[in-house]
Coordinates of C-alpha atoms and ligand atoms in Angstrom, one line a residue:
M22 CA 41.3 28.9 52.9
N23 CA 38.0 29.9 51.4
Q24 CA 38.5 33.6 51.7
Y25 CA 38.7 35.5 48.3
N26 CA 39.2 39.1 47.2
V27 CA 36.5 38.5 44.6
A28 CA 33.7 36.0 44.4
I29 CA 31.8 35.9 41.1
I30 CA 28.4 34.2 40.7
G31 CA 27.7 33.1 37.1
G32 CA 30.2 32.0 34.4
G33 CA 28.6 33.6 31.3
P34 CA 30.4 36.2 29.2
G35 CA 30.0 38.7 32.0
G36 CA 31.3 36.4 34.8
Y37 CA 34.1 34.5 33.1
V38 CA 35.6 37.7 31.6
A39 CA 35.3 39.4 35.0
A40 CA 37.1 36.4 36.6
I41 CA 40.0 36.4 34.1
R42 CA 40.5 40.2 34.4
S43 CA 40.3 40.0 38.3
A44 CA 42.9 37.3 38.3
Q45 CA 45.1 39.2 35.9
L46 CA 45.0 42.1 38.3
G47 CA 46.3 40.0 41.1
L48 CA 43.0 39.4 42.9
K49 CA 42.3 36.0 44.5
T50 CA 39.2 35.0 42.5
V51 CA 36.5 32.3 42.7
L52 CA 33.9 31.7 40.0
I53 CA 30.8 29.8 40.9
E54 CA 28.7 28.4 38.0
E55 CA 25.9 25.9 38.5
F56 CA 25.7 24.7 34.9
K57 CA 28.5 25.1 32.4
V58 CA 31.0 28.0 32.0
G59 CA 30.1 30.1 29.0
G60 CA 26.6 30.8 30.3
T61 CA 23.6 31.5 28.0
C62 CA 25.8 32.9 25.3
L63 CA 28.0 29.9 24.7
N64 CA 25.6 27.1 25.7
I65 CA 22.1 28.2 24.7
G66 CA 22.4 31.6 23.0
C67 CA 24.8 33.4 20.7
I68 CA 27.0 30.5 19.6
P69 CA 24.5 27.6 19.1
T70 CA 22.2 30.0 17.2
K71 CA 25.0 31.3 15.0
T72 CA 26.0 27.7 14.2
L73 CA 22.5 27.0 12.9
V74 CA 22.4 30.4 11.2
K75 CA 25.4 29.2 9.2
N76 CA 23.5 26.1 8.1
A77 CA 20.6 28.4 7.1
E78 CA 23.0 30.6 5.0
I79 CA 24.5 27.5 3.3
L80 CA 21.0 26.4 2.3
H81 CA 20.1 29.9 1.2
D82 CA 23.1 30.0 -1.1
L83 CA 22.6 26.4 -2.4
K84 CA 19.0 27.3 -3.4
R85 CA 20.4 30.0 -5.6
A86 CA 23.5 28.1 -6.8
K87 CA 21.8 27.2 -10.1
E88 CA 21.8 30.9 -11.1
R89 CA 25.6 30.8 -10.8
G90 CA 25.9 27.7 -12.9
I91 CA 26.3 25.2 -10.0
E92 CA 23.9 22.3 -10.1
V93 CA 22.7 21.0 -6.7
S94 CA 19.8 18.7 -6.2
Q95 CA 17.4 19.2 -3.3
P96 CA 19.6 20.5 -0.5
K97 CA 18.0 19.9 3.0
V98 CA 19.0 20.0 6.6
N99 CA 19.6 16.8 8.7
M100 CA 18.7 18.1 12.2
P101 CA 20.5 15.4 14.3
K102 CA 23.7 16.1 12.3
A103 CA 23.2 19.9 12.5
A104 CA 22.7 19.5 16.3
R105 CA 25.9 17.4 16.6
M106 CA 27.9 20.2 14.8
K107 CA 26.4 22.8 17.1
D108 CA 27.2 20.8 20.2
M109 CA 30.8 20.3 19.0
V110 CA 31.3 24.0 18.6
V111 CA 29.8 24.7 22.0
N112 CA 31.9 22.1 23.7
Q113 CA 35.1 23.4 22.1
L114 CA 34.4 26.9 23.2
T115 CA 33.2 26.1 26.8
G116 CA 36.3 23.8 27.2
G117 CA 38.5 26.7 26.0
V118 CA 36.9 29.0 28.6
Q119 CA 37.4 26.5 31.4
F120 CA 41.1 26.1 30.3
L121 CA 41.6 29.9 30.3
L122 CA 40.0 30.3 33.7
Q123 CA 42.3 27.6 35.2
K124 CA 45.4 28.9 33.5
N125 CA 44.7 32.4 34.9
G126 CA 44.5 30.9 38.4
V127 CA 40.7 31.3 38.9
T128 CA 39.1 28.8 41.3
I129 CA 36.0 27.3 39.7
I130 CA 33.2 25.8 41.8
N131 CA 30.6 23.9 39.8
A132 CA 27.5 24.4 42.0
R133 CA 24.6 26.8 42.8
A134 CA 25.7 29.8 44.9
R135 CA 23.5 31.1 47.7
V136 CA 24.5 34.3 49.4
V137 CA 24.1 34.1 53.1
S138 CA 25.4 37.5 54.3
D139 CA 27.1 40.6 52.8
H140 CA 30.5 38.9 52.9
A141 CA 29.7 35.1 52.6
L142 CA 28.0 32.6 50.3
T143 CA 27.6 28.8 50.2
A144 CA 28.2 26.7 47.1
G145 CA 28.4 22.9 46.9
G146 CA 28.6 22.5 50.6
E147 CA 31.5 25.0 51.0
E148 CA 31.3 28.4 52.7
I149 CA 33.1 31.1 50.9
T150 CA 33.9 34.5 52.3
F151 CA 34.7 37.5 50.0
D152 CA 35.8 41.1 50.1
N153 CA 33.9 41.9 46.9
L154 CA 31.1 40.1 45.1
I155 CA 30.3 40.3 41.4
I156 CA 26.8 39.1 40.5
A157 CA 26.7 37.8 36.9
T158 CA 23.7 35.5 37.1
G159 CA 22.2 36.4 33.7
S160 CA 18.7 36.1 32.6
S161 CA 16.1 33.5 31.5
N162 CA 13.2 33.3 29.1
F163 CA 10.2 35.4 30.2
I164 CA 6.8 33.8 29.6
P165 CA 4.1 36.4 29.6
P166 CA 0.8 35.8 31.5
V167 CA -1.3 35.0 28.4
P168 CA -3.8 32.1 28.6
G169 CA -2.2 28.9 27.3
M170 CA 1.3 30.4 26.9
D171 CA 2.6 28.4 29.8
D172 CA 1.7 25.0 28.1
K173 CA 4.7 22.7 28.5
D174 CA 4.8 22.0 24.8
I175 CA 5.3 25.6 23.8
L176 CA 9.0 26.2 23.1
T177 CA 11.5 28.8 24.3
S178 CA 14.7 29.5 22.4
T179 CA 16.4 26.9 24.7
E180 CA 14.1 24.0 23.6
L181 CA 14.0 25.1 19.9
L182 CA 17.8 24.8 19.8
D183 CA 17.5 21.1 20.7
I184 CA 14.6 20.2 18.4
D185 CA 15.3 16.9 16.5
H186 CA 13.2 17.7 13.4
V187 CA 12.1 20.5 11.2
P188 CA 8.5 21.3 12.1
E189 CA 6.0 21.7 9.2
S190 CA 5.1 25.1 10.7
L191 CA 6.3 27.4 13.4
T192 CA 4.7 30.5 14.9
I193 CA 7.1 32.9 16.6
I194 CA 5.5 35.1 19.2
G195 CA 7.8 38.2 19.4
G196 CA 9.6 39.8 16.5
G197 CA 12.7 40.9 18.4
V198 CA 16.2 39.9 17.7
I199 CA 15.9 36.3 18.9
G200 CA 12.6 35.7 17.3
C201 CA 13.8 37.0 13.9
E202 CA 17.0 35.0 14.0
F203 CA 15.0 31.8 14.6
A204 CA 12.6 32.8 11.8
S205 CA 15.4 33.0 9.3
I206 CA 16.9 29.7 10.4
F207 CA 13.7 27.7 10.3
N208 CA 12.4 29.3 7.1
E209 CA 15.6 28.2 5.3
F210 CA 15.2 24.7 6.9
G211 CA 11.9 24.4 5.0
C212 CA 9.4 25.3 7.8
K213 CA 6.4 27.6 7.2
V214 CA 7.2 30.5 9.7
T215 CA 4.9 33.2 11.0
I216 CA 6.1 36.0 13.2
V217 CA 3.5 37.7 15.4
E218 CA 4.7 41.1 16.8
M219 CA 2.7 43.4 19.0
M220 CA 4.5 46.6 18.0
A221 CA 4.2 48.3 14.6
D222 CA 7.6 47.0 13.5
I223 CA 9.8 43.9 14.0
V224 CA 13.1 44.7 15.7
P225 CA 11.6 48.0 16.8
N226 CA 14.8 49.4 18.4
M227 CA 16.6 49.5 15.1
D228 CA 16.6 52.5 12.7
R229 CA 13.2 52.4 10.9
D230 CA 14.7 51.9 7.5
I231 CA 16.4 48.8 8.7
S232 CA 13.4 47.2 10.4
S233 CA 11.3 47.9 7.3
A234 CA 13.9 46.4 5.0
L235 CA 14.1 43.3 7.2
A236 CA 10.3 42.9 7.2
F237 CA 10.3 43.3 3.4
S238 CA 13.1 40.8 2.9
M239 CA 11.5 38.3 5.2
N240 CA 8.2 38.5 3.4
Q241 CA 10.1 38.0 0.1
E242 CA 11.7 34.9 1.6
G243 CA 8.3 33.5 2.5
I244 CA 8.1 34.4 6.2
A245 CA 4.7 35.7 7.2
V246 CA 5.3 38.9 9.3
K247 CA 2.3 40.0 11.3
T248 CA 2.9 43.3 13.1
G249 CA 0.5 45.3 15.3
C250 CA -0.9 41.9 16.5
K251 CA -1.4 41.1 20.1
V252 CA -1.5 37.4 21.0
T253 CA -4.4 37.0 23.5
E254 CA -4.4 33.2 23.8
V255 CA -2.6 30.0 22.7
R256 CA -4.9 26.9 22.4
K257 CA -3.5 23.4 22.1
T258 CA -5.5 21.4 19.5
G259 CA -4.2 17.9 19.5
D260 CA -0.5 18.0 18.5
S261 CA -0.6 21.6 17.3
F262 CA -1.6 25.0 18.3
D263 CA -4.1 27.8 17.5
I264 CA -2.6 31.2 18.2
I265 CA -5.3 33.7 18.8
M266 CA -4.5 37.4 18.3
E267 CA -6.1 40.8 18.1
E268 CA -5.3 43.1 15.2
G269 CA -6.9 46.5 15.1
G270 CA -9.9 45.3 17.1
E271 CA -10.4 42.2 15.0
I272 CA -9.8 38.7 16.3
K273 CA -7.6 36.5 14.1
S274 CA -5.8 33.2 14.4
V275 CA -2.9 31.2 13.0
H276 CA -2.5 27.4 13.2
S277 CA 0.9 25.8 13.6
E278 CA 2.7 22.7 14.7
E279 CA 5.1 24.5 17.0
V280 CA 5.1 27.8 18.9
L281 CA 8.2 29.7 20.0
V282 CA 7.7 32.4 22.7
S283 CA 10.5 35.0 22.5
V284 CA 9.1 38.1 24.1
G285 CA 11.9 39.0 26.4
R286 CA 14.0 37.9 29.3
K287 CA 13.9 38.2 33.1
A288 CA 16.7 38.6 35.6
N289 CA 18.0 35.5 37.5
T290 CA 18.0 36.5 41.1
A291 CA 17.6 33.1 42.9
G292 CA 20.3 32.8 45.5
I293 CA 21.0 36.5 46.0
E294 CA 17.7 37.6 47.6
S295 CA 19.3 38.0 51.1
L296 CA 21.4 40.9 49.9
E297 CA 18.4 43.2 49.6
L298 CA 19.9 45.2 46.8
E299 CA 18.0 48.0 45.0
Y300 CA 16.2 46.9 41.9
E301 CA 14.7 48.8 38.9
K302 CA 12.0 47.1 36.8
G303 CA 13.1 43.7 38.1
Y304 CA 16.8 44.2 37.3
I305 CA 19.7 45.0 39.7
K306 CA 20.3 48.7 39.8
T307 CA 24.0 49.6 39.1
D308 CA 26.0 52.8 38.5
H309 CA 28.5 53.3 35.7
H310 CA 31.2 51.6 37.7
M311 CA 28.9 48.5 37.9
R312 CA 28.4 49.0 41.7
T313 CA 25.1 48.1 43.2
S314 CA 23.4 49.8 46.1
K315 CA 26.1 48.2 48.3
E316 CA 29.7 49.5 47.8
H317 CA 31.5 46.2 47.6
I318 CA 28.9 44.4 45.5
Y319 CA 28.8 44.7 41.8
A320 CA 26.4 43.4 39.2
I321 CA 27.1 42.9 35.5
G322 CA 25.5 41.5 32.3
D323 CA 21.9 40.6 31.7
V324 CA 21.0 40.8 35.4
T325 CA 21.5 44.6 35.2
G326 CA 18.9 44.9 32.4
R327 CA 21.0 47.5 30.5
I328 CA 21.7 46.1 27.0
Q329 CA 21.3 42.4 27.0
L330 CA 24.2 41.5 24.8
A331 CA 27.3 39.3 25.4
H332 CA 29.9 41.9 24.6
V333 CA 28.1 44.4 27.0
A334 CA 28.3 41.8 29.7
S335 CA 32.0 41.3 29.1
A336 CA 32.7 45.0 29.0
Q337 CA 30.8 45.4 32.3
G338 CA 32.8 42.5 33.7
V339 CA 36.1 44.2 32.9
T340 CA 34.8 47.5 34.4
A341 CA 33.8 45.8 37.7
A342 CA 37.1 43.9 38.0
E343 CA 39.2 47.0 37.4
N344 CA 37.2 49.1 39.9
I345 CA 37.7 46.3 42.5
A346 CA 41.4 46.5 41.8
G347 CA 41.4 50.2 42.5
K348 CA 41.3 51.6 39.0
D349 CA 38.6 54.1 38.0
A350 CA 36.8 52.3 35.1
A351 CA 33.3 53.3 33.9
M352 CA 30.9 52.0 31.3
S353 CA 29.4 54.0 28.5
Y354 CA 26.6 52.6 26.4
D355 CA 26.6 55.1 23.6
L356 CA 28.7 53.1 21.2
V357 CA 27.6 49.5 21.6
P358 CA 27.3 47.7 18.3
S359 CA 24.2 45.7 18.0
C360 CA 23.9 42.9 15.4
I361 CA 21.1 40.6 14.2
F362 CA 22.0 37.4 12.5
T363 CA 19.0 37.1 10.2
I364 CA 19.1 36.6 6.5
P365 CA 20.0 39.4 5.6
E366 CA 22.2 40.3 8.5
I367 CA 22.1 43.6 10.4
G368 CA 24.8 45.6 12.1
S369 CA 24.0 48.9 13.9
V370 CA 25.9 51.4 16.1
G371 CA 25.1 54.9 17.4
M372 CA 22.1 57.0 16.8
T373 CA 19.2 56.1 14.6
E374 CA 17.9 58.8 12.2
E375 CA 14.8 59.1 14.4
Q376 CA 16.9 59.7 17.6
A377 CA 19.3 62.2 15.9
R378 CA 16.3 64.2 14.6
K379 CA 14.6 64.1 18.0
E380 CA 17.7 65.7 19.5
G381 CA 17.4 68.6 17.1
I382 CA 20.6 67.8 15.3
Q383 CA 21.0 69.0 11.7
V384 CA 21.0 65.5 10.4
I385 CA 22.6 64.0 7.2
A386 CA 21.2 60.6 6.6
K387 CA 22.4 58.8 3.4
K388 CA 22.1 55.2 2.2
F389 CA 24.4 53.4 -0.2
P390 CA 23.0 50.3 -1.8
Y391 CA 24.8 47.0 -1.9
S392 CA 23.6 46.7 -5.5
A393 CA 26.2 49.4 -6.5
C394 CA 29.1 47.5 -5.0
G395 CA 31.1 45.2 -7.3
K396 CA 32.0 42.7 -4.6
A397 CA 28.3 42.4 -3.5
L398 CA 27.3 41.6 -7.0
A399 CA 30.1 39.1 -7.5
M400 CA 29.0 37.4 -4.3
G401 CA 25.4 37.3 -5.4
A402 CA 24.5 39.5 -2.5
P403 CA 23.0 42.7 -4.0
D404 CA 20.3 43.2 -1.3
G405 CA 21.0 45.7 1.4
F406 CA 22.4 49.1 2.2
V407 CA 24.7 51.1 4.5
K408 CA 22.9 54.0 6.1
I409 CA 25.1 56.7 7.6
I410 CA 23.9 59.3 10.1
A411 CA 26.2 62.4 10.4
D412 CA 26.0 65.8 12.0
G413 CA 25.4 68.3 9.2
E414 CA 27.5 71.0 10.9
T415 CA 30.6 69.0 11.9
N416 CA 30.4 65.9 9.7
K417 CA 30.8 63.9 12.8
L418 CA 29.7 60.3 12.4
L419 CA 26.7 59.8 14.7
G420 CA 25.4 56.4 13.6
C421 CA 25.7 53.6 11.1
H422 CA 23.1 51.0 10.2
I423 CA 23.8 48.2 7.8
I424 CA 21.5 45.5 6.4
G425 CA 23.1 43.0 4.0
H426 CA 25.8 40.3 3.8
T427 CA 28.3 40.4 6.7
A428 CA 26.8 43.6 8.1
A429 CA 27.8 42.5 11.6
E430 CA 31.4 42.4 10.6
L431 CA 31.3 45.7 8.7
I432 CA 29.8 47.6 11.6
S433 CA 33.1 47.5 13.5
E434 CA 34.6 50.1 11.2
A435 CA 31.9 52.6 12.1
A436 CA 32.2 51.8 15.8
A437 CA 35.9 52.4 15.7
V438 CA 35.6 55.7 13.9
M439 CA 32.9 56.8 16.4
H440 CA 35.1 55.7 19.3
F441 CA 37.7 58.2 18.1
D442 CA 35.1 60.9 17.5
G443 CA 35.7 60.6 13.8
T444 CA 33.9 62.2 10.8
V445 CA 32.6 60.9 7.5
E446 CA 35.8 62.5 6.0
D447 CA 37.9 60.2 8.2
I448 CA 36.1 57.2 6.6
D449 CA 36.6 58.6 3.1
K450 CA 40.3 59.2 3.8
T451 CA 40.8 55.6 4.9
I452 CA 41.5 53.7 1.7
H453 CA 39.3 50.6 1.5
A454 CA 40.5 47.6 -0.4
H455 CA 38.8 46.7 -3.7
P456 CA 36.8 44.7 -4.3
T457 CA 35.3 44.4 -0.8
L458 CA 32.0 44.9 0.9
S459 CA 33.7 47.5 3.2
E460 CA 33.7 49.8 0.2
T461 CA 29.9 50.2 0.8
V462 CA 30.8 52.0 4.1
S463 CA 33.2 54.5 2.4
E464 CA 30.8 55.0 -0.4
A465 CA 28.0 55.9 2.1
A466 CA 30.5 58.4 3.7
L467 CA 31.0 59.9 0.3
L468 CA 27.3 60.2 -0.2
A469 CA 27.1 62.0 3.2
L470 CA 29.8 64.4 2.0
G471 CA 27.8 65.1 -1.2
R472 CA 30.4 63.7 -3.6
P473 CA 29.4 60.1 -4.4
I474 CA 31.5 58.2 -7.0
H475 CA 29.6 55.0 -7.6
T476 CA 26.1 56.3 -7.3
L477 CA 24.3 59.5 -8.0
Ligands
FAD535 C1 18.9 32.5 21.7 C2 19.8 33.6 22.1 C3 20.7 34.2 21.2 C4 21.5 35.2 21.6 N1 22.4 35.7 20.6 C5 23.2 36.7 21.0 C6 24.2 37.2 20.0 O1 24.2 36.8 18.9 N2 25.0 38.2 20.4 C7 25.0 38.7 21.7 O2 25.8 39.6 22.0 N3 24.1 38.3 22.6 C8 23.2 37.3 22.3 N4 22.4 36.8 23.2 C9 22.4 37.4 24.6 C10 23.5 36.8 25.4 O3 23.5 35.4 25.4 C11 23.5 37.4 26.8 O4 23.4 38.8 26.7 C12 24.7 37.0 27.6 O5 24.8 35.6 27.7 C13 24.6 37.6 29.0 O6 25.7 37.2 29.7 P1 25.7 37.1 31.3 O7 27.1 36.8 31.7 O8 25.1 38.3 31.9 O9 24.7 35.9 31.7 P2 24.5 34.5 31.2 O10 25.3 34.2 30.0 O11 23.1 34.2 31.2 O12 25.3 33.6 32.3 C14 24.8 33.6 33.6 C15 25.3 32.3 34.3 O13 25.0 32.3 35.7 C16 24.7 31.0 36.1 N5 23.9 31.2 37.4 C17 22.8 31.9 37.6 N6 22.5 31.9 38.9 C18 23.4 31.2 39.6 C19 23.7 30.8 40.9 N7 22.9 31.2 41.9 N8 24.8 30.0 41.2 C20 25.6 29.6 40.2 N9 25.4 30.0 38.9 C21 24.4 30.7 38.6 C22 23.8 30.5 35.0 O14 23.9 29.1 35.0 C23 24.6 31.0 33.8 O15 25.5 30.1 33.3 C24 21.5 35.7 22.9 C25 20.6 35.2 23.8 C26 19.8 34.2 23.5 C27 18.9 33.6 24.5

């Protein structure tokens, strides 16, 4: 019988996690995915990019190996082999997700879903009826309406992941997270990279000290970072492009072999139009229980336009499934860690210094440099810092922003402390192993407490 307690459209980190949790809670669950389970994240997003980031890190280290007494001659990337490795990792993970879904008793339909009424959809010629629906259709690359930007040879992140050679030069339009990650990757691969960003800073949502430090580092590594530049046209000139931009009233241009457009994403809503849900700025409107404007229909992940990260999609998926099962689960977005896998890496959670000051809090903002950490020096990774934002009256940890080696791993400690409403004293009282990079977090806490040991 094709009647389900829960039907889920989209098998990304939102949809597949919601499906597993629904099944665990005893709900008869069907997941409909038109492409491959794992969605953008596993197939064309987080995982393939991070596999290439690792290649970039290896090259980065090899180029500096001589300083450590290791002789290596001319390391370079072999793109077809790098792509094979990336595809192997992706296939292993998507296969694992498929296995987990099956073992949890989720029915998987590999087809495009089209909702035909408030309680029915069609997929692969089957009609499916449901008590509850979770929309987890994700997002796709947004191409802005700029002359020439729709040229078929201009790349999005999806196509750049599959490129079979290292271009001589690459202009990246958009200095957000995805643009900056690709800039680090292709710069290490030997390509001349230019980032063009309209705002005054790259990764503008980060704490300002972090975005400035990233721009400085990228410039040092040879990436041209052009901020405050608005691209007005992209002209194809033979096999390459002229990117025309306006900077402070002046018209300038950059010439490059390839162009990547990474200026944002748009919600995938094909197949669900008939539901006539409420939207906000093109995304499905949801409450904290992940309910849409219709009681039995939920939306999760990128299609809600909240914070477009895989772990947010998954947390929203669990929330939706638990509410369907009769629990009272709610999402909170205050403590979502956000990481950028550039060289150097970034990890961030909680308030930035600017946000805390705007709220009128008596702010303590302190930075501990990696260069004062023994492990960082031993690793040859002295660039970076941990910035702690605390409440001057209560010492409560309000935010933590890290740039430097393995920042994305280190940020979890700050997230956990904040989850328990902890203070900078709590971080200090937690003994950190020596020598580790995690000591930079406890040293930053000591700085915030006004009693640093390994710095002044
Ligand atoms: C290059 C890149 C790098 C990224 N790196 C990171 C990172 O490092 N960390 C991080 O947290 N996030 C990262 N993200 C973001 C992350 O991939 C998304 O936030 C996440 O995938 C959103 O999950 P989702 O479940 O909402 O949607 P998606 O993962 O987009 O999955 C939606 C799925 O729905 C399917 N679908 C859509 N419509 C239908 C339909 N009608 N019928 C059937 N199936 C349908 C699609 O085929 C797709 O598989 C990255 C994104 C990109 C593009």
